CSV table of C-alpha atoms in Angstrom, one decimal:
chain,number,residue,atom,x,y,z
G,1,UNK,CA,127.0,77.2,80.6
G,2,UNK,CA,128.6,73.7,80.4
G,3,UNK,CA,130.9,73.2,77.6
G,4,UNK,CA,129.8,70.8,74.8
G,5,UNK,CA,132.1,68.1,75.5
G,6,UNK,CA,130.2,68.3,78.8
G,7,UNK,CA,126.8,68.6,77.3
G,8,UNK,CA,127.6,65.6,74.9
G,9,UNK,CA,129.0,63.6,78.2
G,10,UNK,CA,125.2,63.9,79.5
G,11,UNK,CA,124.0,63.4,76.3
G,12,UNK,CA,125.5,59.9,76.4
G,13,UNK,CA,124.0,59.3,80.0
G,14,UNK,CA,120.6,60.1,78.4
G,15,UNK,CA,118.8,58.0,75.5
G,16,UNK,CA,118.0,61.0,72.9
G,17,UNK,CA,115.0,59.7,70.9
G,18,UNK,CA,115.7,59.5,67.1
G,19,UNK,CA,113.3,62.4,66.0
G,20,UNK,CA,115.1,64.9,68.2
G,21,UNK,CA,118.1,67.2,66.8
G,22,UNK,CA,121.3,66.9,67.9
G,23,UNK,CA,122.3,70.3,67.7
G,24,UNK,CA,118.8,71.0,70.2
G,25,UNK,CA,120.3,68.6,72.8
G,26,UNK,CA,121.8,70.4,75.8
G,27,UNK,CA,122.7,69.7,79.5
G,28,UNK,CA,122.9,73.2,80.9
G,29,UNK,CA,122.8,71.8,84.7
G,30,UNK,CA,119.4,74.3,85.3
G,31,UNK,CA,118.7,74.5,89.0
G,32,UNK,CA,122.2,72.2,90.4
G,33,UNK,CA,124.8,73.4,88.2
G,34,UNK,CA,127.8,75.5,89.4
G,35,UNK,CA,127.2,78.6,87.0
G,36,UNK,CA,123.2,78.2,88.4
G,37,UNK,CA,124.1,77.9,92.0
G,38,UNK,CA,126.2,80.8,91.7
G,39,UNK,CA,124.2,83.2,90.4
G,40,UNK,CA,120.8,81.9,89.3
G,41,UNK,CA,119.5,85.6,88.1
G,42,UNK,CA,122.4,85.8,86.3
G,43,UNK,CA,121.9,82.1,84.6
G,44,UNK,CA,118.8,82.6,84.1
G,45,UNK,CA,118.7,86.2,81.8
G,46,UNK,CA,121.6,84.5,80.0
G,47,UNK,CA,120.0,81.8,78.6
G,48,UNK,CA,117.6,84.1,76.0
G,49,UNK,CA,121.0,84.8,75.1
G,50,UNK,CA,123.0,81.7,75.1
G,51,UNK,CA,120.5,79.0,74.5
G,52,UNK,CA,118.4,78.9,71.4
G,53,UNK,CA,114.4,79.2,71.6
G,54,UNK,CA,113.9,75.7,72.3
G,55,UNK,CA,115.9,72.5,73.1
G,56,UNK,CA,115.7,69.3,74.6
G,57,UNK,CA,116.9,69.4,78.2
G,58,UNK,CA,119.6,66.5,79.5
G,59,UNK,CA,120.0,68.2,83.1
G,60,UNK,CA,119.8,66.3,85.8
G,61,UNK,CA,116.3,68.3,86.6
G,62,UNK,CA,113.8,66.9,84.1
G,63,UNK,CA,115.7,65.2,81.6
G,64,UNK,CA,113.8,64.5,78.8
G,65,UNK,CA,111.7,67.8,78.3
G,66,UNK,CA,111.7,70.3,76.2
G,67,UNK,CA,113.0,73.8,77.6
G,68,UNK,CA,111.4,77.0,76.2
G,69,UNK,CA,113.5,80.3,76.6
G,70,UNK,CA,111.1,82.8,75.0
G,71,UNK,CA,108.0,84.4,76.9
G,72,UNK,CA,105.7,84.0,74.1
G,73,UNK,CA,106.1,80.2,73.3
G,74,UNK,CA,105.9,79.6,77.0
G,75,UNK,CA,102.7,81.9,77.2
G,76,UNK,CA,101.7,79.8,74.2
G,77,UNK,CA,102.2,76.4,75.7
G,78,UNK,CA,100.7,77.3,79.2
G,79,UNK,CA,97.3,78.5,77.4
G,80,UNK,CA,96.6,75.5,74.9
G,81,UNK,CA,96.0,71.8,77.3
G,82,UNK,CA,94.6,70.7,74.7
G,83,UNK,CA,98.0,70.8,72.8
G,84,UNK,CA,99.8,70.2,76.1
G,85,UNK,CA,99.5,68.8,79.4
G,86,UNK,CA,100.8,68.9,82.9
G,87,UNK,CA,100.2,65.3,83.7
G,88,UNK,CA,103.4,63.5,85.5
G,89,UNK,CA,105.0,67.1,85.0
G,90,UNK,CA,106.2,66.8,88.8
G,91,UNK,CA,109.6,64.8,89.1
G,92,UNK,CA,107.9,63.4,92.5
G,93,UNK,CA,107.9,59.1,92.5
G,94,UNK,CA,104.9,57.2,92.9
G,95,UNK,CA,103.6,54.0,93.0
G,96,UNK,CA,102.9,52.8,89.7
G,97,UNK,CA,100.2,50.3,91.1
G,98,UNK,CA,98.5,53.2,92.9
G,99,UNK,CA,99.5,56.0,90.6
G,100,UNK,CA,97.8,59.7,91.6
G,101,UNK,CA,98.3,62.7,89.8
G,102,UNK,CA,99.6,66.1,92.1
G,103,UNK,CA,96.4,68.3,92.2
G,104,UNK,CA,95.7,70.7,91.3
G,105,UNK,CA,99.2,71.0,88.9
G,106,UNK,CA,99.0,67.9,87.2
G,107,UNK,CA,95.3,68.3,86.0
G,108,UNK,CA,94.5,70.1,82.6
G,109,UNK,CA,91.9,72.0,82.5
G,110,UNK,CA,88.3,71.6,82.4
G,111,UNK,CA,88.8,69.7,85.3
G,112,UNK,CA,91.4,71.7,86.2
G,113,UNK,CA,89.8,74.6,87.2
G,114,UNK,CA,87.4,72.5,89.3
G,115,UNK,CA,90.2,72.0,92.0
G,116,UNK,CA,91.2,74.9,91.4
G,117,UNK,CA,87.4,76.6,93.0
G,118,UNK,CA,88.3,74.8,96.1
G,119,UNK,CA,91.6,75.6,96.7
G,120,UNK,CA,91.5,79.5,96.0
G,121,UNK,CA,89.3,80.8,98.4
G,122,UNK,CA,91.2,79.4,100.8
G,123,UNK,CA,94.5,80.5,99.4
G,124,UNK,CA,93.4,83.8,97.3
G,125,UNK,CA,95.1,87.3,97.5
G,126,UNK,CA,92.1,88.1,100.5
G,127,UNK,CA,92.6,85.0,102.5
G,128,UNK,CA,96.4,85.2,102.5
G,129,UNK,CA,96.3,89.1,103.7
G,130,UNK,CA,94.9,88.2,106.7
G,131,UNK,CA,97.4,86.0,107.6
G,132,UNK,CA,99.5,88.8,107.1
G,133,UNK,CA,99.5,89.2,111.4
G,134,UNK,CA,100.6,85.8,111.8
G,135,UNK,CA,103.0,85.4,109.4
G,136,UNK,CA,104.7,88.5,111.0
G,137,UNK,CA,104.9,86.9,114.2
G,138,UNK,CA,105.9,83.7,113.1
G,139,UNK,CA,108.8,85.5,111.7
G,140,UNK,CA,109.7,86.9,115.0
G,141,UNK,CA,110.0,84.3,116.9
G,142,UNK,CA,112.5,82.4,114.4
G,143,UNK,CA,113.8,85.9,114.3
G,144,UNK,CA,114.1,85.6,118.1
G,145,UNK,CA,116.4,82.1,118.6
G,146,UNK,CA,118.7,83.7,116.7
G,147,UNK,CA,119.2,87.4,117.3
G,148,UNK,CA,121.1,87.1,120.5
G,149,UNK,CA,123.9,85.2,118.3
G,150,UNK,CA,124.1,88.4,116.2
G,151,UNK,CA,124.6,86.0,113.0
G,152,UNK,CA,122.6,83.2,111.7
G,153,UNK,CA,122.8,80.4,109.1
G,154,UNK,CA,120.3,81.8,106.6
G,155,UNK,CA,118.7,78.8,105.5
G,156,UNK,CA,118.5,76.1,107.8
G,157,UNK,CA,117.4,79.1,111.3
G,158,UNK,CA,114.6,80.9,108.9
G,159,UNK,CA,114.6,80.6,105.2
G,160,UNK,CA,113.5,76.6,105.6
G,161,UNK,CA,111.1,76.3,109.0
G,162,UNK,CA,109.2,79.7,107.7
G,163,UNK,CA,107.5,78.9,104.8
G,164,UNK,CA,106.8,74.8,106.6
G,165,UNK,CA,105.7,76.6,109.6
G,166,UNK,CA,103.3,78.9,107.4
G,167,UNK,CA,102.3,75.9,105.6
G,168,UNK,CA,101.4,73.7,108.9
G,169,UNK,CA,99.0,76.6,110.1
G,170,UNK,CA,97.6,77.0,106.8
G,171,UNK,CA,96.7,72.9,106.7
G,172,UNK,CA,95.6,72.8,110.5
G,173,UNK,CA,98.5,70.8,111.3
G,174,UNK,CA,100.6,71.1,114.5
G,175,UNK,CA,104.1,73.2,115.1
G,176,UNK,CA,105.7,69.9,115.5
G,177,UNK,CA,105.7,68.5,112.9
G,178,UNK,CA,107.8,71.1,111.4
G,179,UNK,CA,111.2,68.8,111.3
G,180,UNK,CA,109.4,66.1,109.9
G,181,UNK,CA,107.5,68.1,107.3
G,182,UNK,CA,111.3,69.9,106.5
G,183,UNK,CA,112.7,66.1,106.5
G,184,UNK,CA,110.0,64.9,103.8
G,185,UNK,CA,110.9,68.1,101.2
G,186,UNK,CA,114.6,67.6,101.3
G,187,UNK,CA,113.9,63.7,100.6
G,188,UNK,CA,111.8,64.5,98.2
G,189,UNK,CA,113.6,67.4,96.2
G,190,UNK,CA,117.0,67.7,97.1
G,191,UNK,CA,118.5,64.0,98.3
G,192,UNK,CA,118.9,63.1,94.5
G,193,UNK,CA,118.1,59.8,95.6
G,194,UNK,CA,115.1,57.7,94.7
G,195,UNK,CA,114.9,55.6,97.8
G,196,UNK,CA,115.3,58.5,100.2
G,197,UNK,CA,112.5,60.3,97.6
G,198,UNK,CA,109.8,57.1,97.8
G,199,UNK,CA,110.6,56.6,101.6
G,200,UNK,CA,109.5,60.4,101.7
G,201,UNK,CA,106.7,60.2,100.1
G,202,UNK,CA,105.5,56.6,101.7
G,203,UNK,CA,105.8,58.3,105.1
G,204,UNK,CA,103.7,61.6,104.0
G,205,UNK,CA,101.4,59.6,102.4
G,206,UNK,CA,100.7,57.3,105.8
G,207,UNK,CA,100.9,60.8,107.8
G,208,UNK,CA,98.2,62.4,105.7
G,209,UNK,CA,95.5,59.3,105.8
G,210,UNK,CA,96.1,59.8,109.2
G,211,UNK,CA,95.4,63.3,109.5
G,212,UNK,CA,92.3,63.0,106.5
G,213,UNK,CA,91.0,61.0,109.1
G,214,UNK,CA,91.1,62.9,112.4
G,215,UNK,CA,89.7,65.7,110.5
G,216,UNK,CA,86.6,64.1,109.1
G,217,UNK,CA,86.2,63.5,112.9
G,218,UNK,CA,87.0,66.8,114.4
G,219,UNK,CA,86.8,69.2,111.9
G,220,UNK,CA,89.0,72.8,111.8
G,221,UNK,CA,89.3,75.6,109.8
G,222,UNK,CA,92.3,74.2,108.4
G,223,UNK,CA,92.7,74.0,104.7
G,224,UNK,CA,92.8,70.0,105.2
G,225,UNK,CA,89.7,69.9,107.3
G,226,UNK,CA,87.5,72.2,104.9
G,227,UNK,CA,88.7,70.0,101.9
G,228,UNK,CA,87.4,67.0,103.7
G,229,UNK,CA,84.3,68.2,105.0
G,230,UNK,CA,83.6,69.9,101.5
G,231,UNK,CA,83.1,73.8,103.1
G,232,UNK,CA,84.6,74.8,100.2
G,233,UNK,CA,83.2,73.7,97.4
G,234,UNK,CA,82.7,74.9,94.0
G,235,UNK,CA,80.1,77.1,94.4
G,236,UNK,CA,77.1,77.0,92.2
G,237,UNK,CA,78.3,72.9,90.9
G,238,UNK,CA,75.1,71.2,90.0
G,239,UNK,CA,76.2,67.9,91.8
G,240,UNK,CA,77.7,69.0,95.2
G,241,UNK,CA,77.1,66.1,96.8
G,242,UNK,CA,79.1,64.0,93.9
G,243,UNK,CA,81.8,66.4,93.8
G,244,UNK,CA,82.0,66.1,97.7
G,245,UNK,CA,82.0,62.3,97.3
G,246,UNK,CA,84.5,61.9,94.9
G,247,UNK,CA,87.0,64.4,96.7
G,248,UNK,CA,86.5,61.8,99.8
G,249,UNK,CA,86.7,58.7,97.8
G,250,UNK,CA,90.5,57.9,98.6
G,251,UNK,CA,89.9,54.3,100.1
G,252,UNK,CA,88.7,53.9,96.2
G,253,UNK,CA,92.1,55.5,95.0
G,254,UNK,CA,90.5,57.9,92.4
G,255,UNK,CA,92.2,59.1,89.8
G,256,UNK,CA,92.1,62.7,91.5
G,257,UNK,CA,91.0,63.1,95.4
G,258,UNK,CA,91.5,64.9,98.8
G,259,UNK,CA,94.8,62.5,99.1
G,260,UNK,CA,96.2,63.7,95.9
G,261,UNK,CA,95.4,67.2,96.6
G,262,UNK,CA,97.4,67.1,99.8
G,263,UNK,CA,100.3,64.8,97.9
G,264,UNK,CA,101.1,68.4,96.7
G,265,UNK,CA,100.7,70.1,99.8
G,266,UNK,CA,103.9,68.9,101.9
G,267,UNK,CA,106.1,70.2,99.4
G,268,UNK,CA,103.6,72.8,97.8
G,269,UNK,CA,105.3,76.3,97.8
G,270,UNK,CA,108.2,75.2,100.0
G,271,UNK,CA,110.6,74.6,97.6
G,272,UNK,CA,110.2,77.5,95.6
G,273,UNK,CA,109.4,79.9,98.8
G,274,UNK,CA,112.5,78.8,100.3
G,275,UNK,CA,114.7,79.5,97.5
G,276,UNK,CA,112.6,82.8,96.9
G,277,UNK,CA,113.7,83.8,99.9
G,278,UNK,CA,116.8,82.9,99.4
G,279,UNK,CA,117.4,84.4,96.3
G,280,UNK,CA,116.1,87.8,97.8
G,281,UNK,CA,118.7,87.5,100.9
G,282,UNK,CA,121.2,86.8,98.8
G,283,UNK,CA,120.8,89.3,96.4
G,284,UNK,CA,120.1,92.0,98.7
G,285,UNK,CA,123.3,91.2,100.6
G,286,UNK,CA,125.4,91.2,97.7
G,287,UNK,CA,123.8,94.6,96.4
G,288,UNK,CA,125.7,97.2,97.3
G,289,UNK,CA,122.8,99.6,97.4
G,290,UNK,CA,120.7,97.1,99.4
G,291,UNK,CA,123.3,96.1,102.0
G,292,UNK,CA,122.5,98.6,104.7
G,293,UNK,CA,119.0,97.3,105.8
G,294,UNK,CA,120.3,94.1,106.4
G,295,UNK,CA,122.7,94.6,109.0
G,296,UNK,CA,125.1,91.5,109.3
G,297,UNK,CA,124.0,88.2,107.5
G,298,UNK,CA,125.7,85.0,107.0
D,1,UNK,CA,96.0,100.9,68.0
D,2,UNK,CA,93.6,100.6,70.4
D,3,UNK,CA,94.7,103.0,73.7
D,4,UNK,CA,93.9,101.9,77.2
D,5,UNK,CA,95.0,104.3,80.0
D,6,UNK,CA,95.8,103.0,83.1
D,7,UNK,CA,94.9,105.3,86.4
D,8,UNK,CA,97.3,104.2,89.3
D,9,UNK,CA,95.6,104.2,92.4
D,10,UNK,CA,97.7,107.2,93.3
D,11,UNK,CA,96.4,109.2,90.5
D,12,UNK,CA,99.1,107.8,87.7
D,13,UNK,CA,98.0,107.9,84.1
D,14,UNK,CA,99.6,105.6,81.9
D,15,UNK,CA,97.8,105.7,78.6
D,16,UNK,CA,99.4,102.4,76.5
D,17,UNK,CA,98.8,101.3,72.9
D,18,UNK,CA,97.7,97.9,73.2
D,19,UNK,CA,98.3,95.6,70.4
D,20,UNK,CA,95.0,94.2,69.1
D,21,UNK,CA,93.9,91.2,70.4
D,22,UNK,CA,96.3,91.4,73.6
D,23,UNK,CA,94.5,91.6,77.6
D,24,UNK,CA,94.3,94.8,79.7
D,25,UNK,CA,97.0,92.2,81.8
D,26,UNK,CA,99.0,92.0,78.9
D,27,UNK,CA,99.0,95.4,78.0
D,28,UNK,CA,99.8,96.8,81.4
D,29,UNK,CA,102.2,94.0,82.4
D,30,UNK,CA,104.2,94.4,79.1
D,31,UNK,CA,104.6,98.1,79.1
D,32,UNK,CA,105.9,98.1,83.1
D,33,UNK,CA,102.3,99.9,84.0
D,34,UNK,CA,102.7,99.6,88.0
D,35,UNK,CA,99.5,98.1,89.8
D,36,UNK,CA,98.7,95.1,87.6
D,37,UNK,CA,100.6,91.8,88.0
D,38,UNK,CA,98.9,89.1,86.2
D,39,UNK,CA,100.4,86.2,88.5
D,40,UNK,CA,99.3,83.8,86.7
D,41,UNK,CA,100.0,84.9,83.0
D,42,UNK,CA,96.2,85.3,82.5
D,43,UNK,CA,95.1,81.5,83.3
D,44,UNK,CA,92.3,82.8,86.0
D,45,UNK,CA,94.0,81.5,88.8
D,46,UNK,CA,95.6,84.0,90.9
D,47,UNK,CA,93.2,87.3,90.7
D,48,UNK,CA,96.4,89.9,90.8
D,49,UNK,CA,94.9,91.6,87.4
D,50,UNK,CA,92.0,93.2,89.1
D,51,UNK,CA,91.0,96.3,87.9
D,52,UNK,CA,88.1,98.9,87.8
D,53,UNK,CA,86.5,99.2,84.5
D,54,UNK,CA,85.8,102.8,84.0
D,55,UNK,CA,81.2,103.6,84.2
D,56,UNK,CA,81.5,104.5,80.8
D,57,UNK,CA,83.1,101.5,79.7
D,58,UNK,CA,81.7,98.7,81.4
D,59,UNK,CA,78.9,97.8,79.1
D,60,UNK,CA,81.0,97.9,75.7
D,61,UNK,CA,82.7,94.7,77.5
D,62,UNK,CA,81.9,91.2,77.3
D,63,UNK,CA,80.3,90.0,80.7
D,64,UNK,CA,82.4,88.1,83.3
D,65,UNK,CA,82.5,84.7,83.1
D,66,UNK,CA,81.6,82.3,86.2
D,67,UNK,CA,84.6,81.3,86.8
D,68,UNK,CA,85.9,84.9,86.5
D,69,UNK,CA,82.9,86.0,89.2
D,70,UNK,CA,84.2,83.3,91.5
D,71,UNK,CA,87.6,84.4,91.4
D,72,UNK,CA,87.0,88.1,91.8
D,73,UNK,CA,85.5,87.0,95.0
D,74,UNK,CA,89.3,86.4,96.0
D,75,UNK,CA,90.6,89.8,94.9
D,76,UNK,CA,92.9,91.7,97.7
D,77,UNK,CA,91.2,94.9,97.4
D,78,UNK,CA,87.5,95.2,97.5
D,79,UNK,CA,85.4,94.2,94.9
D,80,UNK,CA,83.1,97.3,93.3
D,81,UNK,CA,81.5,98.4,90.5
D,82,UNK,CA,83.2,97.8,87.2
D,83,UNK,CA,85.8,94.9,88.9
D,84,UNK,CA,87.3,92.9,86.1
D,85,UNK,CA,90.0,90.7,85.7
D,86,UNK,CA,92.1,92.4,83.0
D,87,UNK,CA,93.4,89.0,81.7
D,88,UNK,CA,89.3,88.3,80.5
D,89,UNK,CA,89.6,91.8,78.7
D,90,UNK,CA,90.8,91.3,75.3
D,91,UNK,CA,91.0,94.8,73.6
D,92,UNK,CA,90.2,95.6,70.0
D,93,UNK,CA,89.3,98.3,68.3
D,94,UNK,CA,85.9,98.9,70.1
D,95,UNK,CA,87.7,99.0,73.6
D,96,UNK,CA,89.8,102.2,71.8
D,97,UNK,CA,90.2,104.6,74.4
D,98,UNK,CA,89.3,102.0,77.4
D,99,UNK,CA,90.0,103.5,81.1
D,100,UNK,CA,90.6,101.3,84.0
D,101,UNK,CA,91.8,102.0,87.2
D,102,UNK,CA,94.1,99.9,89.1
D,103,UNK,CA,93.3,99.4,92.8
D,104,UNK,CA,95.9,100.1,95.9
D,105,UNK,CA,97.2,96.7,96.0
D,106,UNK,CA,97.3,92.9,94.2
D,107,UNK,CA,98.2,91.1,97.0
């Protein structure tokens, strides 16, 4: 945990409004702090012990938000929108003359669950399984550039391009775009830098009008074709052909459409699969008891 | 308090005191029952809480809702007779001595 004085420093950097208590006020550098990057499991149990139930967060990640420590506030939060909401709840810039919420996570339900229809089928427990095949040999051939070396850098050779390449075939999109895709995530959530974060997400926006088009013409059985052509939709909605219309409606920058619902997808799962993955390496090479599967790792 | 006993798809009974007013989810997931993983927390989005309400048992429940039919069309393991989402089963003292089995896999 940071010390106070350190807690206070970021305090100082960060304009506290009036009604919140100065003894909730903490910086506790969640998700780039030393003690975090060290040994985020670690950090992460602690805090039920070190931080109280609730407090206002200074961290660099989400400053201004409340933090909740306890499984059943958070369980309470996450099942009353109409207390609380998800909207502008990712840290991603935007336009403020063409604002778009990230679908579905920054849409409370009812509507919610409307995106939501669309997306799982194409993303459920069933559809994923049968990927399962793929995935594997995906995995294998990243597997492959490395293993004559005997030794790999964890991250940037297979932890990174897997879950991007994944994605691409999930979306329809081609194996190439796989350092430009990599290139847009770390802009937009680990360059710490605003510029590099809206040039990011200028160029991913232009890249997916492009590819929204090209798919209305050639259709796939990519998740970004079936969205635009409407495959997918909510089964059993009384105004399909509305529903269809307003997903398609970008060129009339909706308030929620297909370009917002792929806004999410370049960076959708990548972050967190990559550092799931990490995580697990890293924990299993640092377990004693774990350590023999892996053979040598760097 | 209500009981619900879990049947692993192995043959593993777990029978669990479920607080009144809790889910099938949350009574499995908080007492470590192996076979049910609630995702999601319960928010009908991922459809890793499926489970097979016991014959006996199935018409003492409420219904599914749409939205819960659409999802458990998106289950990993096959959808039968008696598939729920535990996370729509909220137990009380009617659902006392509530059996579900769990299928071979969430994911």
């Amino acid at each position: 945990m940071e010390s106070p004085q350190a807690s206070a420093a970021a305090a100082r950097t960060f304009e506290i409004p009036p009604h919140v208590p100065a003894e909730l006020v903490r910086s506790i550098g969640l998700t780039d702090g030393p003690e975090f990057l060290a040994a985020p499991h670690v950090f992460m149990a602690d805090l039920h012990n070190n931080q109280p139930r609730i407090f206002y967060n200074t961290s660099q990640h989400m400053p201004g938000s409340w933090l909740l420590t306890n499984y059943d506030d958070a369980y309470f939060v996450l099942r009353h929108p109409e207390i609380f909401t998800t909207a502008g709840a990712t840290p991603f810039p935007r336009d403020p003359n063409n604002y778009f919420y990230f679908i579905p996570l920054e849409i409370d339900p009812p509507d919610h669950r409307k995106y939501r229809a669309i997306l799982d089928p194409m993303l459920s427990p069933k559809s994923i399984a049968l990927l399962e095949g793929k995935i594997r040999d995906m995995a294998n051939g990243l597997i492959d550039q490395f293993i004559a070396k005997g030794e790999c850098e964890f991250t940037k050779d297979f932890g990174r391009p897997l879950p991007v390449l994944v994605f691409l075939d999930l979306m329809g999109l081609p194996h190439h775009m796989l350092d430009t895709f990599v290139g847009w995530a770390m802009g937009l959530l680990h360059a710490q830098d605003r510029k590099i974060a809206e040039t990011s997400m200028r160029e991913a926006c232009a890249y997916l009008a492009t590819v929204i088009k090209e798919k209305a013409q050639q259709p796939d059985d990519g998740v970004i074709s079936k969205i635009v052509h409407g495959a997918a939709r909510r089964r059993g909605d009384d105004r399909p052909g509305d529903f269809r219309l307003h997903l398609l409606s970008v060129h009339r920058r909706p308030r929620h459409g297909v370009r917002d619902a792929q806004q999410h997808l370049p960076v959708a799962g990548r972050k967190s699969r990559t550092a799931a993955r990490k995580s697990s390496i890293r924990r299993t090479t640092s377990t004693p008891s774990s350590k023999s599967c892996c053979g040598s790792t760097r | 308090v209500p009981l619900v006993t879990y049947i692993e798809d192995d043959g593993s009974r777990h029978p669990v005191e479920v607080a009144d007013g809790d889910s099938v989810m949350q009574g499995a997931v908080n007492n470590m029952v192996a076979g049910i993983v609630g995702e999601c927390g319960g928010g009908l989005a991922c459809a890793t809480c499926h489970c097979y309400v016991d014959a006996d048992w199935i018409d003492k429940i409420e219904p599914p809702s749409e939205t819960e039919r659409e999802m458990l069309e998106s289950t990993s393991s096959p959808r039968q007779t008696g598939s729920r989402l535990s996370c729509q089963i909220s137990v009380g003292a009617a659902l006392d001595g509530l059996v579900v089995r769990l299928p071979a896999t969430q994911f």
